[in-house]
Coordinates of C-alpha atoms in Angstrom, one line a residue:
Chain A
M1 CA -84.5 -24.4 50.5
D2 CA -82.8 -24.7 47.2
S3 CA -82.0 -21.0 47.0
K4 CA -80.4 -21.3 50.5
T5 CA -77.9 -23.8 49.4
E6 CA -77.2 -21.9 46.3
F7 CA -76.6 -18.7 48.3
P8 CA -75.2 -19.5 51.7
I9 CA -75.6 -16.9 54.3
P10 CA -72.6 -14.6 54.3
S11 CA -70.2 -14.9 57.1
D12 CA -69.4 -11.9 59.3
K13 CA -66.2 -11.5 57.5
E14 CA -67.8 -11.4 54.1
R15 CA -70.4 -8.9 55.3
Q16 CA -67.6 -6.7 56.6
A17 CA -65.8 -7.0 53.4
I18 CA -68.8 -5.9 51.4
N19 CA -69.2 -2.9 53.7
N20 CA -65.6 -1.9 53.2
Y21 CA -66.0 -2.3 49.5
L22 CA -69.1 -0.1 49.5
Q23 CA -67.2 2.5 51.4
I24 CA -64.2 2.7 49.2
E25 CA -65.8 2.0 45.9
R26 CA -66.2 5.7 45.3
E27 CA -62.4 6.1 45.3
F28 CA -62.2 3.9 42.2
M29 CA -64.7 5.7 40.2
A30 CA -64.5 8.7 37.9
T31 CA -65.2 12.0 39.5
K32 CA -68.8 13.1 39.8
G33 CA -70.2 14.6 36.7
F34 CA -67.6 13.0 34.6
Y35 CA -70.1 11.2 32.4
K36 CA -72.1 14.3 31.9
A37 CA -69.5 16.5 30.1
E38 CA -69.9 16.3 26.3
R39 CA -66.1 16.3 25.8
N40 CA -65.5 13.4 28.2
L41 CA -68.1 11.3 26.5
L42 CA -66.4 11.9 23.2
H43 CA -63.0 11.0 24.6
R44 CA -64.6 8.0 26.2
K45 CA -65.9 6.8 22.9
H46 CA -62.5 7.0 21.3
A47 CA -61.1 5.1 24.3
V48 CA -63.7 2.4 24.2
A49 CA -63.0 2.0 20.5
T50 CA -59.3 1.8 21.0
I51 CA -59.5 -0.7 23.9
A52 CA -62.1 -2.8 22.1
K53 CA -59.8 -3.0 19.1
L54 CA -56.8 -3.9 21.3
S55 CA -58.7 -6.7 23.1
Q56 CA -59.7 -8.3 19.9
G57 CA -58.0 -11.6 19.3
Q58 CA -56.2 -11.2 22.5
V59 CA -56.2 -14.3 24.7
V60 CA -56.8 -12.2 27.8
D61 CA -59.8 -12.3 30.2
A62 CA -62.5 -9.8 29.6
Y63 CA -61.7 -8.1 32.8
V64 CA -58.6 -6.6 31.2
A65 CA -60.6 -4.4 29.0
Y66 CA -62.9 -3.5 31.8
L67 CA -60.0 -2.6 34.0
A68 CA -58.4 -0.5 31.3
M69 CA -61.6 1.5 31.0
N70 CA -61.7 2.0 34.7
Y71 CA -58.1 3.3 34.5
F72 CA -59.0 5.5 31.6
D73 CA -62.1 7.1 33.3
R74 CA -60.2 7.7 36.5
Y75 CA -57.2 9.2 34.7
A76 CA -59.4 11.3 32.4
S77 CA -61.1 12.7 35.5
S78 CA -57.7 13.9 36.7
T79 CA -56.2 17.3 36.0
N80 CA -55.0 18.0 32.6
P81 CA -55.1 14.4 31.4
F82 CA -54.6 14.9 27.7
A83 CA -51.7 17.4 27.4
V84 CA -51.1 17.3 23.7
G85 CA -47.6 16.7 22.3
L86 CA -46.2 18.3 19.3
G87 CA -47.7 17.1 16.1
S88 CA -50.6 15.2 17.5
S89 CA -54.3 15.9 18.2
V90 CA -56.3 15.4 21.3
T91 CA -57.9 12.3 19.7
D92 CA -54.5 10.8 19.1
T93 CA -53.5 11.5 22.7
V94 CA -56.8 10.0 24.0
C95 CA -56.1 6.8 22.0
F96 CA -52.5 6.8 23.2
V97 CA -53.7 7.1 26.8
A98 CA -56.2 4.4 26.2
T99 CA -53.5 2.1 24.8
C100 CA -51.4 2.7 27.9
C101 CA -54.3 2.0 30.1
F102 CA -54.8 -1.3 28.3
M103 CA -51.1 -2.2 28.7
L104 CA -51.2 -1.5 32.4
S105 CA -54.4 -3.5 32.9
A106 CA -52.9 -6.4 30.9
K107 CA -49.9 -6.2 33.1
M108 CA -52.0 -6.2 36.2
R109 CA -53.9 -9.3 35.1
S110 CA -51.1 -11.4 33.8
N111 CA -47.5 -12.0 34.3
Q112 CA -46.3 -12.0 30.8
F113 CA -46.6 -8.9 28.7
D114 CA -44.4 -8.6 25.7
L115 CA -44.3 -5.1 24.5
Q116 CA -42.7 -5.7 21.2
Q117 CA -45.1 -8.5 20.4
F118 CA -48.0 -6.3 21.5
L119 CA -47.0 -3.4 19.3
F120 CA -46.3 -5.7 16.4
E121 CA -49.6 -7.5 16.6
K122 CA -51.6 -4.4 17.0
D123 CA -49.7 -2.6 14.4
L124 CA -48.8 0.2 16.7
N125 CA -46.0 2.6 16.2
Y126 CA -45.4 4.2 19.6
Q127 CA -42.0 4.9 21.1
P128 CA -41.3 2.5 24.0
T129 CA -40.0 5.4 26.1
R130 CA -43.0 7.5 25.4
L131 CA -45.3 4.6 26.4
A132 CA -43.4 4.1 29.6
A133 CA -43.6 7.8 30.4
M134 CA -47.3 7.8 29.8
E135 CA -47.7 4.7 31.9
L136 CA -46.0 6.3 34.7
S137 CA -48.1 9.4 34.3
I138 CA -51.3 7.2 34.5
L139 CA -50.0 5.3 37.4
S140 CA -49.3 8.4 39.4
G141 CA -52.5 10.0 38.2
L142 CA -54.3 7.0 39.7
N143 CA -52.1 7.3 42.8
W144 CA -50.9 3.7 42.1
R145 CA -54.2 2.2 43.1
M146 CA -54.4 -0.4 40.4
L147 CA -56.8 -2.9 41.9
P148 CA -60.0 -1.0 41.9
I149 CA -63.2 -2.1 43.6
T150 CA -65.6 -2.7 40.7
P151 CA -69.2 -3.9 40.5
F152 CA -67.9 -7.4 40.1
Y153 CA -66.9 -7.4 43.7
F154 CA -70.5 -7.1 44.7
L155 CA -71.9 -9.9 42.5
D156 CA -71.6 -12.6 45.1
H157 CA -73.3 -10.4 47.6
Y158 CA -76.2 -9.5 45.3
Y159 CA -76.9 -12.9 43.8
P160 CA -79.7 -13.6 46.3
T161 CA -81.2 -10.2 45.5
F162 CA -81.1 -10.8 41.8
S163 CA -82.8 -14.1 42.2
E164 CA -85.6 -12.5 44.3
I165 CA -86.2 -9.8 41.7
G166 CA -86.3 -11.8 38.6
G167 CA -85.5 -15.4 39.4
F168 CA -82.1 -15.0 37.9
K169 CA -79.8 -17.9 38.3
R170 CA -76.2 -17.5 39.2
R171 CA -75.2 -18.9 35.8
S172 CA -77.1 -16.5 33.8
I173 CA -75.7 -13.6 35.7
N174 CA -72.2 -14.9 35.1
E175 CA -72.9 -15.1 31.5
I176 CA -73.6 -11.4 31.3
Chain B
M1 CA -50.0 22.3 37.8
A2 CA -50.9 24.6 35.0
M3 CA -53.9 23.5 33.0
A4 CA -53.4 23.2 29.3
A5 CA -56.6 23.7 27.4
P6 CA -57.3 20.9 24.9
G7 CA -55.5 21.4 21.8
Q8 CA -53.0 23.7 23.3
L9 CA -49.4 22.9 22.5
N10 CA -47.6 21.5 25.4
V11 CA -43.9 21.2 24.8
N12 CA -43.6 18.6 27.4
E13 CA -44.3 15.6 25.2
S14 CA -45.1 13.1 27.9
P15 CA -46.3 14.9 30.9
S16 CA -45.0 13.2 34.0
W17 CA -48.1 13.7 36.0
G18 CA -47.3 14.9 39.5
S19 CA -43.7 13.8 39.5
R20 CA -40.7 16.0 40.0
S21 CA -37.4 15.7 38.3
V22 CA -34.5 13.9 39.8
D23 CA -32.7 17.1 39.4
C24 CA -34.2 18.2 42.7
F25 CA -31.8 15.9 44.3
E26 CA -28.0 15.9 44.4
K27 CA -26.5 12.4 44.3
L28 CA -23.9 12.0 47.1
E29 CA -22.7 8.4 46.8
Q30 CA -23.8 5.1 45.6
I31 CA -24.8 3.0 48.6
G32 CA -26.0 -0.2 47.0
E33 CA -26.1 -2.0 43.7
G34 CA -27.8 -5.1 42.6
T35 CA -29.7 -6.7 39.8
Y36 CA -32.4 -4.2 40.4
G37 CA -30.2 -1.2 39.7
Q38 CA -28.5 1.3 41.9
V39 CA -29.3 2.9 45.2
Y40 CA -27.9 6.3 45.9
M41 CA -27.6 8.5 48.9
A42 CA -28.8 11.9 47.9
R43 CA -29.7 15.3 49.2
E44 CA -32.8 17.2 48.3
I45 CA -31.4 20.4 47.1
K46 CA -34.2 22.6 48.4
T47 CA -34.6 21.2 51.9
G48 CA -31.2 19.6 52.4
E49 CA -32.9 16.4 53.5
I50 CA -30.9 13.2 53.0
V51 CA -32.8 10.5 51.1
A52 CA -32.1 7.3 49.3
L53 CA -32.8 7.1 45.6
K54 CA -33.5 3.8 44.1
K55 CA -33.3 3.7 40.3
I56 CA -35.8 1.6 38.6
R57 CA -34.3 -0.7 36.1
M58 CA -36.0 0.2 32.9
D59 CA -36.2 -2.1 30.0
N60 CA -38.6 -0.1 27.8
E61 CA -38.2 -2.4 24.9
R62 CA -39.4 -5.5 26.7
E63 CA -42.4 -4.5 28.7
G64 CA -42.6 -0.7 28.9
F65 CA -43.0 0.4 32.5
P66 CA -41.7 -2.6 34.4
I67 CA -44.4 -4.6 36.0
T68 CA -42.3 -5.4 39.0
A69 CA -41.9 -1.7 39.6
I70 CA -45.6 -1.2 39.3
R71 CA -46.2 -3.8 41.9
E72 CA -43.5 -2.6 44.2
I73 CA -44.6 1.0 44.2
K74 CA -48.3 0.1 44.3
I75 CA -47.7 -1.9 47.5
L76 CA -45.3 0.6 49.0
K77 CA -47.9 3.3 48.4
K78 CA -50.3 1.4 50.6
L79 CA -47.9 0.7 53.4
H80 CA -47.8 3.4 56.0
H81 CA -46.2 2.1 59.1
E82 CA -43.5 3.4 61.3
N83 CA -41.5 0.2 60.6
V84 CA -41.9 0.1 57.0
I85 CA -39.6 2.1 54.8
N86 CA -41.4 5.2 53.6
L87 CA -41.6 5.7 49.9
K88 CA -41.7 9.5 49.6
E89 CA -42.2 10.0 46.0
I90 CA -41.3 9.0 42.5
V91 CA -39.1 11.2 40.5
T92 CA -38.2 11.0 36.9
S93 CA -35.3 12.3 34.9
P94 CA -36.4 14.2 31.9
D95 CA -35.0 13.3 28.6
G96 CA -31.8 15.1 27.8
N97 CA -30.3 15.2 31.2
K98 CA -27.5 12.9 32.1
Y99 CA -29.7 10.3 33.8
K100 CA -31.9 10.1 30.7
G101 CA -35.2 8.4 31.0
G102 CA -34.6 7.1 34.5
I103 CA -37.3 6.7 37.1
Y104 CA -36.3 6.8 40.8
M105 CA -38.0 5.9 43.9
V106 CA -37.2 8.3 46.8
F107 CA -37.0 6.7 50.2
E108 CA -36.2 8.1 53.6
Y109 CA -32.6 7.5 54.3
M110 CA -31.7 4.9 56.9
D111 CA -28.2 4.8 58.5
H112 CA -27.7 1.1 59.0
D113 CA -29.0 -2.2 58.2
L114 CA -29.3 -5.0 60.7
T115 CA -26.4 -6.9 59.2
G116 CA -24.1 -4.0 59.6
L117 CA -25.0 -3.5 63.2
A118 CA -25.0 -7.1 64.1
D119 CA -21.6 -7.5 62.5
R120 CA -20.1 -4.8 64.5
P121 CA -17.7 -6.2 67.1
G122 CA -19.0 -5.8 70.6
M123 CA -22.4 -4.9 69.4
R124 CA -24.9 -6.8 71.3
F125 CA -28.6 -6.4 71.1
T126 CA -30.3 -5.9 74.4
V127 CA -33.6 -7.5 75.2
P128 CA -35.6 -4.3 74.9
Q129 CA -34.1 -3.7 71.5
I130 CA -35.0 -7.2 70.4
K131 CA -38.4 -6.7 71.8
L132 CA -38.7 -3.6 69.8
L133 CA -37.8 -5.6 66.7
T134 CA -40.1 -8.5 67.4
G135 CA -42.8 -6.5 69.1
L136 CA -43.0 -4.1 66.4
H137 CA -43.2 -6.7 63.8
Y138 CA -45.8 -8.5 65.7
C139 CA -48.0 -5.5 66.0
H140 CA -47.3 -4.8 62.5
V141 CA -48.3 -8.1 61.3
N142 CA -51.3 -8.3 63.6
Q143 CA -52.4 -4.9 62.5
V144 CA -52.1 -6.1 59.0
L145 CA -54.2 -9.1 59.8
H146 CA -57.0 -7.1 61.2
R147 CA -56.8 -3.9 59.4
D148 CA -58.5 -3.8 56.1
I149 CA -59.3 -6.1 53.3
K150 CA -56.4 -5.2 51.2
G151 CA -54.1 -5.8 54.1
V152 CA -50.4 -5.9 53.8
L153 CA -47.1 -7.3 54.0
L154 CA -44.7 -10.2 54.0
L155 CA -41.2 -10.3 53.0
M156 CA -39.8 -13.0 50.8
P157 CA -36.4 -14.4 51.4
S158 CA -34.1 -12.3 49.3
K159 CA -31.2 -13.7 47.6
D160 CA -27.7 -12.9 48.8
T161 CA -28.3 -9.2 48.9
C162 CA -28.2 -6.9 51.8
S163 CA -30.2 -6.7 54.9
N164 CA -33.5 -5.2 54.5
L165 CA -33.9 -4.2 58.0
L166 CA -32.7 -0.7 58.2
I167 CA -32.0 1.1 61.3
D168 CA -31.4 4.8 61.7
N169 CA -29.1 6.4 64.3
E170 CA -32.0 6.8 66.7
G171 CA -32.5 3.1 66.7
N172 CA -35.7 3.1 64.7
L173 CA -36.1 0.1 62.7
K174 CA -37.7 0.0 59.2
L175 CA -38.4 -2.7 56.9
A176 CA -37.2 -2.1 53.4
D177 CA -36.6 -4.1 50.3
F178 CA -39.8 -4.7 48.6
G179 CA -38.9 -5.5 45.1
L180 CA -36.4 -8.1 44.3
A181 CA -36.4 -11.3 46.3
R182 CA -36.3 -14.9 45.5
S183 CA -39.0 -16.8 43.9
F184 CA -40.7 -19.1 46.2
S185 CA -41.5 -21.8 43.7
N186 CA -40.6 -25.4 44.5
E187 CA -37.5 -25.6 42.4
H188 CA -36.2 -22.5 44.1
N189 CA -36.9 -23.9 47.4
A190 CA -34.5 -26.7 46.8
N191 CA -31.8 -24.3 45.8
L192 CA -32.6 -22.0 48.6
T193 CA -31.6 -24.6 51.1
N194 CA -28.1 -25.2 50.0
R195 CA -27.2 -21.8 48.7
V196 CA -28.9 -19.5 51.1
I197 CA -29.6 -21.1 54.4
T198 CA -26.3 -21.6 55.8
L199 CA -25.7 -24.6 57.9
W200 CA -26.0 -22.9 61.3
Y201 CA -29.5 -21.7 60.4
R202 CA -30.7 -24.8 58.6
P203 CA -33.7 -26.5 60.1
P204 CA -33.6 -30.1 61.2
E205 CA -36.1 -31.3 58.5
L206 CA -33.6 -30.1 55.9
L207 CA -30.7 -31.7 57.7
L208 CA -32.7 -34.9 57.7
G209 CA -33.0 -34.8 54.0
T210 CA -36.6 -33.6 53.5
T211 CA -37.1 -32.3 50.1
R212 CA -40.7 -31.0 50.5
Y213 CA -40.9 -28.2 52.9
G214 CA -42.6 -24.9 53.4
P215 CA -42.1 -21.5 55.1
A216 CA -41.4 -23.3 58.4
V217 CA -37.8 -23.5 57.3
D218 CA -37.6 -19.8 57.6
M219 CA -39.0 -19.9 61.0
W220 CA -36.3 -22.1 62.2
S221 CA -33.6 -19.9 60.8
V222 CA -35.1 -16.9 62.4
G223 CA -35.3 -18.7 65.7
C224 CA -31.6 -19.3 65.4
I225 CA -30.9 -15.7 64.6
F226 CA -33.2 -14.4 67.2
A227 CA -31.5 -16.5 69.8
E228 CA -28.1 -15.5 68.5
L229 CA -28.9 -11.8 68.8
L230 CA -29.9 -12.3 72.4
H231 CA -27.2 -14.8 73.2
G232 CA -24.4 -12.8 71.6
K233 CA -23.1 -15.7 69.6
P234 CA -24.5 -18.4 67.2
I235 CA -26.5 -21.1 69.0
F236 CA -25.8 -23.9 66.6
P237 CA -22.3 -23.4 65.2
G238 CA -22.0 -26.8 63.6
K239 CA -19.0 -27.7 61.4
D240 CA -20.8 -30.2 59.3
E241 CA -24.2 -31.7 59.0
P242 CA -24.0 -34.4 61.6
E243 CA -22.5 -32.0 64.1
Q244 CA -25.2 -29.5 63.3
L245 CA -27.9 -32.0 63.9
N246 CA -26.3 -33.0 67.1
K247 CA -26.1 -29.5 68.4
I248 CA -29.8 -29.1 67.6
F249 CA -30.8 -32.2 69.4
E250 CA -28.7 -31.3 72.4
L251 CA -30.7 -28.1 72.8
C252 CA -34.0 -29.0 71.4
G253 CA -34.2 -32.6 72.4
A254 CA -34.1 -35.7 70.2
P255 CA -36.9 -36.1 67.7
D256 CA -39.2 -39.0 68.0
E257 CA -42.5 -40.0 66.7
V258 CA -44.2 -38.3 69.7
N259 CA -42.8 -34.8 69.3
W260 CA -42.4 -35.1 65.5
P261 CA -44.7 -37.6 63.9
G262 CA -43.2 -38.8 60.7
V263 CA -39.7 -38.0 61.6
S264 CA -38.6 -41.6 61.2
K265 CA -39.6 -41.5 57.6
T266 CA -37.3 -38.7 56.7
P267 CA -34.5 -39.9 54.4
W268 CA -31.6 -39.6 56.7
Y269 CA -33.2 -40.3 60.0
N270 CA -31.7 -43.7 60.6
Q271 CA -28.3 -42.4 59.7
F272 CA -28.5 -39.4 62.0
K273 CA -30.8 -40.4 64.8
P274 CA -29.4 -39.8 68.2
T275 CA -27.8 -42.7 69.9
R276 CA -28.8 -41.7 73.4
P277 CA -32.0 -39.9 74.7
M278 CA -31.8 -36.2 74.8
K279 CA -34.1 -33.8 76.6
R280 CA -35.2 -30.4 75.4
R281 CA -33.1 -27.9 77.3
L282 CA -34.1 -24.7 75.6
R283 CA -35.7 -23.1 78.6
E284 CA -32.9 -24.1 80.8
V285 CA -30.1 -22.9 78.6
F286 CA -31.7 -19.6 77.8
R287 CA -33.3 -19.1 81.2
H288 CA -31.8 -15.6 81.3
F289 CA -33.8 -14.5 78.3
D290 CA -36.8 -12.4 78.6
R291 CA -39.9 -14.4 79.1
H292 CA -41.6 -13.3 75.9
A293 CA -38.5 -13.8 73.9
L294 CA -38.2 -17.3 75.3
E295 CA -41.8 -18.1 74.4
L296 CA -41.3 -16.9 70.9
L297 CA -38.1 -18.9 70.7
E298 CA -39.8 -22.0 71.9
K299 CA -42.3 -21.7 69.1
M300 CA -39.7 -20.9 66.4
L301 CA -37.4 -23.7 67.4
T302 CA -40.0 -26.5 67.3
L303 CA -38.6 -29.6 65.8
D304 CA -41.7 -30.7 63.9
P305 CA -42.2 -28.4 61.0
A306 CA -45.9 -29.3 60.9
Q307 CA -46.5 -28.0 64.4
K308 CA -45.3 -24.6 63.4
G309 CA -48.1 -24.2 60.9
Q310 CA -51.3 -24.4 62.8
D311 CA -52.7 -21.0 62.9
K312 CA -52.5 -17.6 61.4
L313 CA -50.2 -16.4 64.0
W314 CA -47.8 -18.8 62.6
I315 CA -48.1 -17.1 59.3
C316 CA -47.3 -13.8 60.9
T317 CA -44.4 -15.3 62.6
C318 CA -43.2 -16.4 59.2
C319 CA -43.4 -12.9 58.0
L320 CA -41.4 -11.9 61.0
C321 CA -39.1 -14.7 60.3
R322 CA -38.4 -13.5 56.9
F323 CA -37.6 -10.1 58.1
F324 CA -35.0 -11.4 60.4
L325 CA -33.9 -14.0 58.1
V326 CA -33.1 -11.8 55.2
G327 CA -31.5 -9.4 57.5
N328 CA -29.1 -11.8 59.0
M329 CA -28.6 -14.7 56.7
S330 CA -26.7 -12.5 54.3
R331 CA -24.2 -11.3 56.8
S332 CA -21.4 -13.2 55.3
N333 CA -21.5 -11.5 51.9
L334 CA -22.8 -8.2 52.9
Q335 CA -21.9 -4.7 53.6
A336 CA -23.6 -2.3 55.8
N337 CA -25.6 0.7 54.9
T338 CA -27.4 -0.6 51.9
A339 CA -30.9 0.5 51.2
T340 CA -32.0 -2.1 48.9
L341 CA -35.4 -3.3 48.3
A342 CA -36.7 -6.9 48.3
G343 CA -39.9 -8.8 47.8
I344 CA -43.2 -8.7 49.5
C345 CA -46.5 -10.0 49.0
I346 CA -49.8 -8.7 50.1
F347 CA -51.1 -10.6 52.9
H348 CA -54.8 -11.0 52.7
N349 CA -56.6 -12.0 55.8
S350 CA -58.5 -14.7 54.1
L351 CA -55.9 -16.6 52.2
K352 CA -58.5 -18.6 50.3
H353 CA -59.4 -15.5 48.4
S354 CA -55.8 -14.9 47.3
I355 CA -53.6 -16.0 44.6
W356 CA -49.9 -16.3 44.4
L357 CA -48.3 -14.9 41.3
P358 CA -44.7 -14.9 40.5
S359 CA -43.4 -11.6 39.2
A360 CA -42.5 -11.2 35.6
D361 CA -38.9 -11.9 36.1
S362 CA -39.6 -14.5 38.8
S363 CA -37.6 -12.4 41.2
H364 CA -40.4 -12.4 43.7
I365 CA -43.9 -13.4 44.2
I366 CA -46.8 -11.4 45.2
L367 CA -49.8 -12.7 47.0
Y368 CA -52.8 -11.0 45.5
A369 CA -55.8 -10.3 47.5
L370 CA -58.8 -10.9 45.3

């Protein structure tokens, strides 16, 4: 009985929502095979490092970094993502793209985003116009779909399953 | 798009992924201007198609790509409806050309806005036209309610800008203005009353001095405007507040604790309360109206604001209200033919899973579906 009160039976609406999420989740994932290509994994490593560094000491929720990686993966799956500018390497560009992903994700999750302060605190030296151009590029690359369906959307739905499998409690899952 | 192999030099420092240059368009004239930037009528050079170009105000130094623009475009991208203005694409102006660093939204061009048409002498909306307006919005809103989880659309009252109901020469109506409306915070509400809702469209609860109110105030105004369009002239043209209230009571009946519980506690009730009993004469006065129009009007011109807020339909109506409201309220200070953009929020069909967020510059709020 306990578990039933902890996990109320989903309403029709909730079930429908989950179904919809399942159907469109794919649209918010990197293309198939993306995680297999050696080069992508390398880029990804750089991006993770960049974003991890940016999230440090930031009073933002953890979802910002997660969202930024989602943007990055999806953008990196698109055509010609890392066109390299004069005097920079692919790695630089990857980091630059990752930074812009982080900025976008921070903007999507909060209302205040101060570019100057951000650049200052993170000791970054990018041209604002260049950043804005890259942001636009990412936005259009993602077709402006900035609120992806992520695994977090399914947590509520799967709590009962988790508890059946391993007796996980909601709290311990949330802690992860 | 040509693929550039990794490491290969690409002269284009910041690739504008998938976006064309504004040079594909020839600007014809400026048709609107506001805090958001400028709107131009332009011709696509290749096809000759006439479009509206809205320049996105860029303040690179402050926040990079403006968060308001992100939201606006993101939402517009999702909206595909015959009565919502169609965002065709985003174009940029490459560095070095005369519109340096600008980003433009390309919209279909609409010939008129509702203000312009309604202001035209002798112009009178027929019932079918009105039905088109309301009906379409109703469908619209209903569709939104039932469609998908990330459903759509609500307009916020815009400040004294132009109408955001745009109408082309074939009589198609589109909703525009999805970027820069008024914040809906409580402080603003107070201002909104005096500055935006002109006396003729002011609801009785405000006239009776209520300071706490909600979207129902919009509904009233829309009711007035709606009736005005059908009637051909304003229905409550009061000179001052007492007269305004009197006109309202004459048509809608006098308020009492039965039809409006709590009315006697409004600050100015005792001062303004009618001296003689008055019956609701709405159906009688407007008996020549279409039945559906009258029904809608009955709902919108309900005295008790609380009774307007019972179900979701009401919320839809409020959306509808705002559409009308913004379109008409601004008629005094407005010119026709302006393709501006105002504010919207995403309307999630379960409101409990949503949050309201003011935009970065507080110019509008967005209801986020979580």
